[in-house]
Coordinates of C-alpha atoms in Angstrom, one line a residue:
M1 CA 15.1 -17.1 18.4
S2 CA 15.9 -13.7 16.7
D3 CA 12.3 -13.0 16.3
L4 CA 11.6 -13.1 20.2
L5 CA 14.9 -10.9 20.7
L6 CA 13.7 -8.4 18.2
L7 CA 10.3 -8.0 19.5
G8 CA 11.5 -8.3 23.3
G9 CA 14.2 -5.5 22.5
I10 CA 11.6 -3.1 20.9
A11 CA 9.2 -3.6 23.8
L12 CA 11.9 -3.0 26.4
C13 CA 12.9 0.3 24.7
L14 CA 9.2 1.3 24.5
I15 CA 8.6 0.5 28.1
S16 CA 11.9 2.4 29.1
V17 CA 10.4 5.5 27.6
V18 CA 7.2 5.0 29.8
V19 CA 9.3 4.5 33.0
A20 CA 11.6 7.4 32.2
V21 CA 8.5 9.7 32.0
V22 CA 7.1 8.3 35.5
Q23 CA 10.5 8.5 37.0
L24 CA 11.1 12.2 35.9
L25 CA 7.5 12.9 37.1
Q26 CA 8.3 11.7 40.5
T27 CA 11.4 13.8 40.4
R28 CA 13.8 10.6 40.5
P29 CA 16.6 10.0 38.2
P30 CA 15.6 7.7 35.4
R31 CA 18.1 4.9 36.3
A32 CA 15.6 2.0 35.6
A33 CA 14.7 3.5 32.4
A34 CA 18.2 3.8 31.3
I35 CA 18.9 0.1 32.2
L36 CA 15.8 -1.0 30.2
L37 CA 16.9 0.9 27.3
V38 CA 20.5 -0.7 27.3
L39 CA 18.8 -4.2 27.7
G40 CA 16.5 -3.4 24.7
I41 CA 19.2 -2.2 22.5
A42 CA 21.3 -5.3 23.4
A43 CA 18.5 -7.7 22.6
I44 CA 18.0 -6.0 19.2
L45 CA 21.7 -6.1 18.5
A46 CA 21.6 -9.9 19.5
A47 CA 18.8 -10.5 17.2
A48 CA 20.7 -8.7 14.3
Y49 CA 23.8 -10.9 15.0
L50 CA 21.6 -14.1 15.1
G51 CA 19.4 -13.3 12.2
P52 CA 20.2 -14.8 8.8
Q53 CA 19.7 -11.4 7.0
P54 CA 20.0 -7.8 7.7
F55 CA 16.7 -6.3 9.4
T56 CA 14.3 -4.0 7.7
L57 CA 11.3 -2.3 9.0
D58 CA 9.0 -4.8 7.1
Q59 CA 10.3 -7.8 9.3
I60 CA 8.9 -6.5 12.4
P61 CA 5.2 -7.1 11.6
Q62 CA 6.5 -10.4 9.9
A63 CA 8.2 -11.5 13.3
W64 CA 4.9 -10.6 15.2
T65 CA 3.1 -12.7 12.7
R66 CA 5.6 -15.8 13.1
I67 CA 5.4 -15.5 16.9
A68 CA 1.7 -15.3 17.0
G69 CA 1.4 -18.5 14.9
G70 CA 0.3 -17.0 11.6
T71 CA 1.7 -17.2 8.1
T72 CA 3.8 -14.6 6.3
T73 CA 4.0 -14.0 2.7
P74 CA 7.5 -13.9 1.0

């Protein structure tokens, strides 16, 4: 569950950057981008809370491998 929240939160944060650029190019306030960023950060914090150990940058590719059905090396 924490893998899904981690990867989902990262995806939401990355999408918020794209949405912010599009909304700024359209001269609209980036409200949707701010909402997506907050949701992404909340998902990452929930993943950190539910995870058994602290997160490191090495866990992001490992989480992707676990979600995709592969195996990870310890």
